[in-house]
Amino acid sequence: MEKQSGSSGEMEWSEVRIKSIKSEGFNVETVEYKNISFTVWDVGGQDKIRPLWRHYFQNTQGLIFVVDSNDRERVNEAREELMRMLAEDELRDAVLLVFANKQDLPNAMNAAEITDKLGLHSLRHRSWYIQATCATSGDGLYEGLDWLSNQLRNQK
């Protein structure tokens, strides 16, 4: 999925319609998929802005956590941050979709390995799903969004 440059942009990516608004350190996007409108806060992963993440947790119904499957050195850091977020009271009822991204790279960890490294099987009281993806080609993105859409529809 390409990002638009500039202060705002709109793009259509087959069945996914995305409208972006750039903001200080964060991107806010409205994503429409299968008649569900998602407000997406792309908070990035920079160390210095992680303490600010919690300000965006209120009213969160679903969390998409994107993991660089090729970065074996930082997967433990990803686990720590994910578990820290999931411990927040505001995310208590949020479903979790993990995109195991960069599957096109030869040394990428597969979804089963990412599941193990992130400790997803320990999440017994939360709906979660992991999807192998390649954001540059779009592989796996629809499958993940389908799962998330179904989960959110069933919550209503």
Backbone as numpy.savetxt, mean C-alpha at the origin, in Angstrom:
# Nx Ny Nz CAx CAy CAz Cx Cy Cz
2.75 2.11 -12.60 1.92 3.27 -12.60 2.80 4.50 -12.60
2.65 5.37 -13.53 3.43 6.60 -13.57 2.81 7.64 -12.67
3.65 8.48 -12.12 3.16 9.61 -11.33 3.23 10.85 -12.21
2.29 11.73 -12.03 2.28 12.99 -12.76 3.25 13.96 -12.09
3.88 14.79 -12.89 4.74 15.82 -12.30 3.94 17.12 -12.21
4.43 18.06 -11.42 3.73 19.33 -11.26 2.86 19.29 -10.02
1.98 20.30 -9.88 1.21 20.42 -8.65 -0.01 19.51 -8.61
-0.55 19.18 -9.75 -1.66 18.22 -9.76 -1.73 17.57 -11.12
-2.38 16.46 -11.18 -2.48 15.78 -12.45 -3.59 14.77 -12.41
-3.98 14.34 -13.58 -5.01 13.32 -13.67 -4.58 12.35 -14.74
-4.75 11.09 -14.46 -4.40 10.08 -15.46 -5.37 8.93 -15.36
-5.48 8.20 -16.42 -6.30 7.01 -16.41 -5.40 5.84 -16.73
-5.51 4.79 -15.97 -4.66 3.63 -16.14 -5.59 2.44 -16.29
-6.03 2.23 -17.52 -7.00 1.20 -17.84 -8.24 1.38 -16.98
-8.49 0.47 -16.02 -9.70 0.55 -15.20 -9.53 1.42 -13.96
-8.34 1.92 -13.72 -8.07 2.71 -12.52 -7.94 4.17 -12.93
-8.72 5.02 -12.29 -8.64 6.45 -12.57 -8.00 7.11 -11.36
-6.97 7.92 -11.61 -6.21 8.51 -10.52 -6.15 10.02 -10.70
-6.46 10.74 -9.64 -6.29 12.19 -9.64 -5.33 12.52 -8.51
-4.22 13.19 -8.85 -3.16 13.48 -7.88 -3.14 14.94 -7.50
-2.84 15.18 -6.24 -2.58 16.52 -5.74 -1.28 16.44 -4.95
-0.28 17.19 -5.37 1.00 17.18 -4.67 0.89 18.08 -3.44
1.50 17.63 -2.35 1.54 18.44 -1.14 2.92 18.30 -0.51
3.16 19.05 0.51 4.47 19.07 1.16 4.81 17.71 1.75
5.69 16.95 1.07 6.13 15.67 1.58 5.20 14.50 1.32
3.96 14.79 0.98 2.97 13.73 0.76 2.24 13.96 -0.55
1.78 12.89 -1.14 0.88 12.98 -2.29 -0.47 12.46 -1.84
-1.51 13.20 -2.18 -2.87 12.78 -1.90 -3.50 12.44 -3.24
-4.04 11.24 -3.34 -4.63 10.81 -4.60 -6.02 10.26 -4.36
-6.90 10.55 -5.29 -8.21 9.91 -5.30 -8.14 8.85 -6.37
-8.35 7.62 -5.97 -8.29 6.49 -6.89 -9.70 5.90 -6.99
-10.21 5.84 -8.21 -11.51 5.23 -8.44 -11.30 3.89 -9.11
-11.88 2.86 -8.51 -11.74 1.51 -9.05 -13.00 0.72 -8.72
-13.65 0.20 -9.73 -14.87 -0.61 -9.56 -15.90 0.09 -8.67
-16.19 1.33 -8.99 -17.20 2.13 -8.30 -16.90 2.39 -6.82
-15.65 2.23 -6.44 -15.23 2.60 -5.09 -14.20 3.71 -5.24
-14.38 4.76 -4.47 -13.45 5.87 -4.49 -12.55 5.78 -3.26
-11.25 5.66 -3.49 -10.27 5.59 -2.41 -9.57 6.94 -2.31
-9.41 7.44 -1.10 -8.51 8.57 -0.89 -7.21 7.97 -0.41
-6.17 8.18 -1.18 -4.88 7.55 -0.91 -3.89 8.62 -0.47
-3.30 8.40 0.68 -2.24 9.26 1.18 -0.93 8.53 0.95
-0.18 8.97 -0.03 1.13 8.37 -0.31 2.13 9.08 0.58
2.46 8.46 1.71 3.29 9.13 2.71 4.78 8.87 2.53
5.13 8.01 1.59 6.55 7.77 1.35 7.21 7.06 2.51
8.48 6.76 2.36 9.17 6.00 3.38 10.37 6.68 3.99
10.54 7.97 3.74 11.72 8.65 4.26 11.69 8.68 5.79
12.84 8.38 6.39 12.94 8.31 7.86 12.39 9.55 8.54
12.72 10.73 8.02 12.38 11.97 8.71 10.89 12.26 8.74
10.11 11.68 7.81 8.68 11.96 7.81 7.83 10.84 8.42
8.44 9.73 8.79 7.67 8.62 9.36 6.89 9.00 10.62
7.45 9.83 11.51 6.66 10.22 12.69 5.36 10.95 12.33
5.29 11.52 11.14 4.09 12.24 10.72 3.00 11.31 10.18
3.33 10.07 9.87 2.35 9.14 9.30 1.08 9.06 10.13
1.26 9.00 11.45 0.11 8.76 12.33 -0.98 9.82 12.20
-0.64 11.00 11.69 -1.64 12.05 11.50 -2.62 11.71 10.38
-2.33 10.70 9.59 -3.16 10.33 8.45 -3.94 9.04 8.70
-3.88 8.50 9.90 -4.50 7.21 10.19 -5.99 7.30 10.50
-6.47 8.46 10.93 -7.86 8.58 11.33 -8.79 8.22 10.17
-9.82 7.43 10.45 -10.83 6.99 9.48 -10.27 6.08 8.38
-9.12 5.48 8.62 -8.53 4.57 7.63 -9.24 3.22 7.70
-9.73 2.77 6.55 -10.41 1.48 6.48 -9.51 0.40 5.89
-8.56 0.82 5.08 -7.66 -0.12 4.44 -6.29 0.49 4.30
-5.28 -0.34 4.44 -3.90 0.10 4.35 -3.21 -0.69 3.24
-2.59 0.02 2.31 -1.76 -0.62 1.30 -0.31 -0.35 1.67
0.42 -1.41 1.94 1.83 -1.31 2.32 2.65 -1.88 1.18
3.48 -1.05 0.58 4.27 -1.46 -0.58 5.69 -1.79 -0.12
6.13 -3.00 -0.44 7.46 -3.47 -0.04 8.32 -3.62 -1.29
9.54 -3.13 -1.21 10.53 -3.35 -2.26 11.06 -4.77 -2.07
10.56 -5.69 -2.87 10.93 -7.10 -2.73 12.38 -7.39 -3.06
13.03 -6.45 -3.68 14.42 -6.63 -4.06 15.39 -6.14 -2.97
14.87 -5.44 -1.97 15.71 -4.83 -0.94 15.75 -5.71 0.31
16.61 -6.72 0.26 16.72 -7.66 1.38 17.30 -7.02 2.63
18.11 -6.00 2.46 18.75 -5.35 3.61 17.76 -4.56 4.45
16.66 -4.09 3.86 15.73 -3.23 4.60 14.40 -3.90 4.91
14.26 -5.19 4.62 12.97 -5.84 4.85 12.65 -5.91 6.35
13.64 -6.03 7.21 13.38 -6.03 8.66 12.90 -4.66 9.12
13.46 -3.61 8.52 13.01 -2.25 8.82 11.55 -2.08 8.36
11.21 -2.64 7.21 9.83 -2.59 6.72 8.90 -3.30 7.70
9.34 -4.44 8.21 8.52 -5.18 9.19 8.28 -4.34 10.44
9.34 -3.73 10.96 9.21 -2.90 12.16 8.23 -1.76 11.95
8.33 -1.09 10.82 7.43 0.04 10.54 6.00 -0.43 10.36
5.81 -1.55 9.67 4.46 -2.08 9.48 3.84 -2.43 10.83
4.57 -3.14 11.66 4.04 -3.54 12.97 3.78 -2.33 13.86
4.63 -1.32 13.75 4.42 -0.08 14.52 3.11 0.59 14.08
2.88 0.63 12.77 1.64 1.24 12.28 0.42 0.44 12.71
0.49 -0.88 12.56 -0.67 -1.72 12.88 -1.01 -1.71 14.36
-0.06 -1.30 15.20 -0.31 -1.20 16.64 -1.08 0.08 17.00
-1.18 1.00 16.07 -1.90 2.26 16.31 -3.40 1.98 16.45
-4.01 2.59 17.44 -5.42 2.37 17.70 -6.30 2.73 16.51
-5.94 3.79 15.78 -6.74 4.23 14.64 -6.75 3.21 13.50
-5.78 2.31 13.47 -5.71 1.30 12.41 -6.21 -0.07 12.87
-6.80 -0.11 14.04 -7.26 -1.35 14.65 -8.14 -2.18 13.71
-9.04 -1.52 12.98 -9.99 -2.24 12.13 -9.63 -2.21 10.65
-8.51 -1.63 10.31 -8.13 -1.51 8.89 -7.66 -2.85 8.33
-8.12 -3.15 7.12 -7.62 -4.34 6.43 -6.27 -3.98 5.81
-5.45 -4.98 5.58 -4.09 -4.76 5.11 -3.86 -5.46 3.77
-3.44 -4.67 2.80 -3.00 -5.20 1.51 -1.52 -4.90 1.38
-0.72 -5.94 1.19 0.72 -5.77 0.99 1.02 -6.02 -0.48
1.63 -5.04 -1.11 2.13 -5.22 -2.46 3.61 -5.58 -2.37
3.96 -6.80 -2.74 5.35 -7.25 -2.81 5.86 -6.82 -4.18
6.37 -5.61 -4.25 6.68 -4.95 -5.51 8.06 -5.35 -6.06
8.27 -5.00 -7.30 9.53 -5.23 -8.04 9.78 -6.71 -8.31
8.70 -7.44 -8.56 8.82 -8.87 -8.84 9.50 -9.15 -10.17
9.69 -8.12 -10.98 10.36 -8.29 -12.27 11.87 -8.42 -12.11
12.39 -8.11 -10.93 13.84 -8.17 -10.73 14.26 -9.59 -10.34
15.39 -10.05 -10.86 15.78 -11.46 -10.69 16.01 -11.90 -9.25
16.43 -11.02 -8.37 16.71 -11.41 -6.99 15.60 -11.03 -6.01
14.44 -10.66 -6.54 13.33 -10.25 -5.68 12.83 -11.43 -4.85
12.49 -11.14 -3.59 11.87 -12.14 -2.73 10.44 -12.36 -3.23
9.99 -13.61 -3.24 8.62 -13.87 -3.68 7.64 -13.53 -2.54
6.36 -13.61 -2.85 5.34 -13.23 -1.87 5.40 -14.08 -0.61
5.70 -15.36 -0.73 5.79 -16.23 0.44 6.94 -15.80 1.36
8.06 -15.44 0.76 9.21 -14.99 1.56 8.91 -13.66 2.24
8.26 -12.75 1.51 7.88 -11.46 2.10 6.89 -11.68 3.24
5.94 -12.58 3.05 4.98 -12.91 4.11 5.71 -13.33 5.38
6.70 -14.19 5.22 7.49 -14.67 6.35 8.29 -13.53 6.98
9.00 -12.77 6.16 9.87 -11.70 6.66 9.08 -10.60 7.38
7.85 -10.33 6.91 7.03 -9.29 7.54 6.24 -9.83 8.73
6.23 -11.14 8.92 5.49 -11.72 10.03 3.98 -11.63 9.86
3.51 -11.71 8.62 2.08 -11.53 8.37 1.22 -12.62 9.01
1.75 -13.83 9.15 0.96 -14.90 9.76 0.66 -14.64 11.23
1.38 -13.71 11.85 1.10 -13.37 13.25 -0.11 -12.44 13.38
-0.60 -11.92 12.27 -1.75 -11.00 12.29 -3.05 -11.81 12.29
-3.39 -12.36 13.43 -4.52 -13.28 13.52 -5.89 -12.59 13.55
-5.95 -11.36 13.99 -7.23 -10.66 14.13 -7.37 -9.53 13.11
-6.78 -9.72 11.97 -6.83 -8.69 10.93 -6.91 -9.39 9.59
-7.76 -8.86 8.70 -7.79 -9.37 7.33 -6.59 -8.80 6.59
-5.82 -9.68 5.96 -4.66 -9.22 5.20 -4.50 -10.09 3.97
-3.80 -9.52 3.00 -3.56 -10.20 1.73 -2.25 -9.68 1.16
-1.47 -10.56 0.59 -0.23 -10.13 -0.06 -0.34 -10.45 -1.54
0.09 -9.51 -2.35 0.03 -9.66 -3.80 1.39 -9.33 -4.40
1.94 -10.26 -5.16 3.17 -9.99 -5.91 2.84 -8.99 -7.01
3.66 -7.94 -7.13 3.38 -6.89 -8.11 4.64 -6.42 -8.82
4.40 -5.79 -9.93 5.42 -5.02 -10.63 4.72 -3.73 -11.05
4.97 -2.66 -10.30 4.25 -1.41 -10.54 4.53 -0.84 -11.93
5.73 -1.07 -12.45 6.06 -0.49 -13.76 5.25 -1.12 -14.88
4.92 -2.40 -14.76 4.11 -3.07 -15.80 2.64 -3.17 -15.41
2.35 -3.00 -14.13 0.98 -3.13 -13.64 0.63 -4.54 -13.20
1.54 -5.49 -13.37 1.26 -6.88 -12.99 0.90 -6.98 -11.51
-0.22 -7.62 -11.23 -0.64 -7.86 -9.86 -1.43 -6.75 -9.20
-1.41 -5.56 -9.77 -2.09 -4.44 -9.11 -3.60 -4.63 -9.08
-4.19 -5.07 -10.19 -5.64 -5.27 -10.22 -6.08 -6.33 -9.22
-5.31 -7.42 -9.13 -5.67 -8.48 -8.20 -5.71 -7.96 -6.77
-4.72 -7.17 -6.41 -4.69 -6.59 -5.07 -5.84 -5.63 -4.83
-6.11 -4.77 -5.81 -7.21 -3.82 -5.67 -8.56 -4.53 -5.63
-8.69 -5.63 -6.36 -9.93 -6.43 -6.30 -10.16 -6.94 -4.88
-9.10 -7.49 -4.28 -9.22 -8.00 -2.91 -9.63 -6.88 -1.96
-8.94 -5.73 -2.06 -9.21 -4.61 -1.17 -10.64 -4.10 -1.37
-11.06 -3.96 -2.61 -12.43 -3.51 -2.91 -13.46 -4.43 -2.28
-13.26 -5.73 -2.42 -14.20 -6.70 -1.84 -14.22 -6.61 -0.32
-13.07 -6.45 0.29 -13.01 -6.33 1.76 -13.76 -5.10 2.23
-13.55 -3.97 1.55 -14.19 -2.73 1.97 -15.69 -2.78 1.73
-16.12 -3.41 0.65 -17.56 -3.57 0.40 -18.20 -4.41 1.51
-17.51 -5.45 1.94 -18.05 -6.35 2.96 -18.10 -5.72 4.34
-17.31 -4.66 4.56 -17.31 -3.96 5.85 -18.56 -3.12 6.03
-19.15 -2.70 4.93 -20.29 -1.77 5.01 -21.52 -2.43 5.56
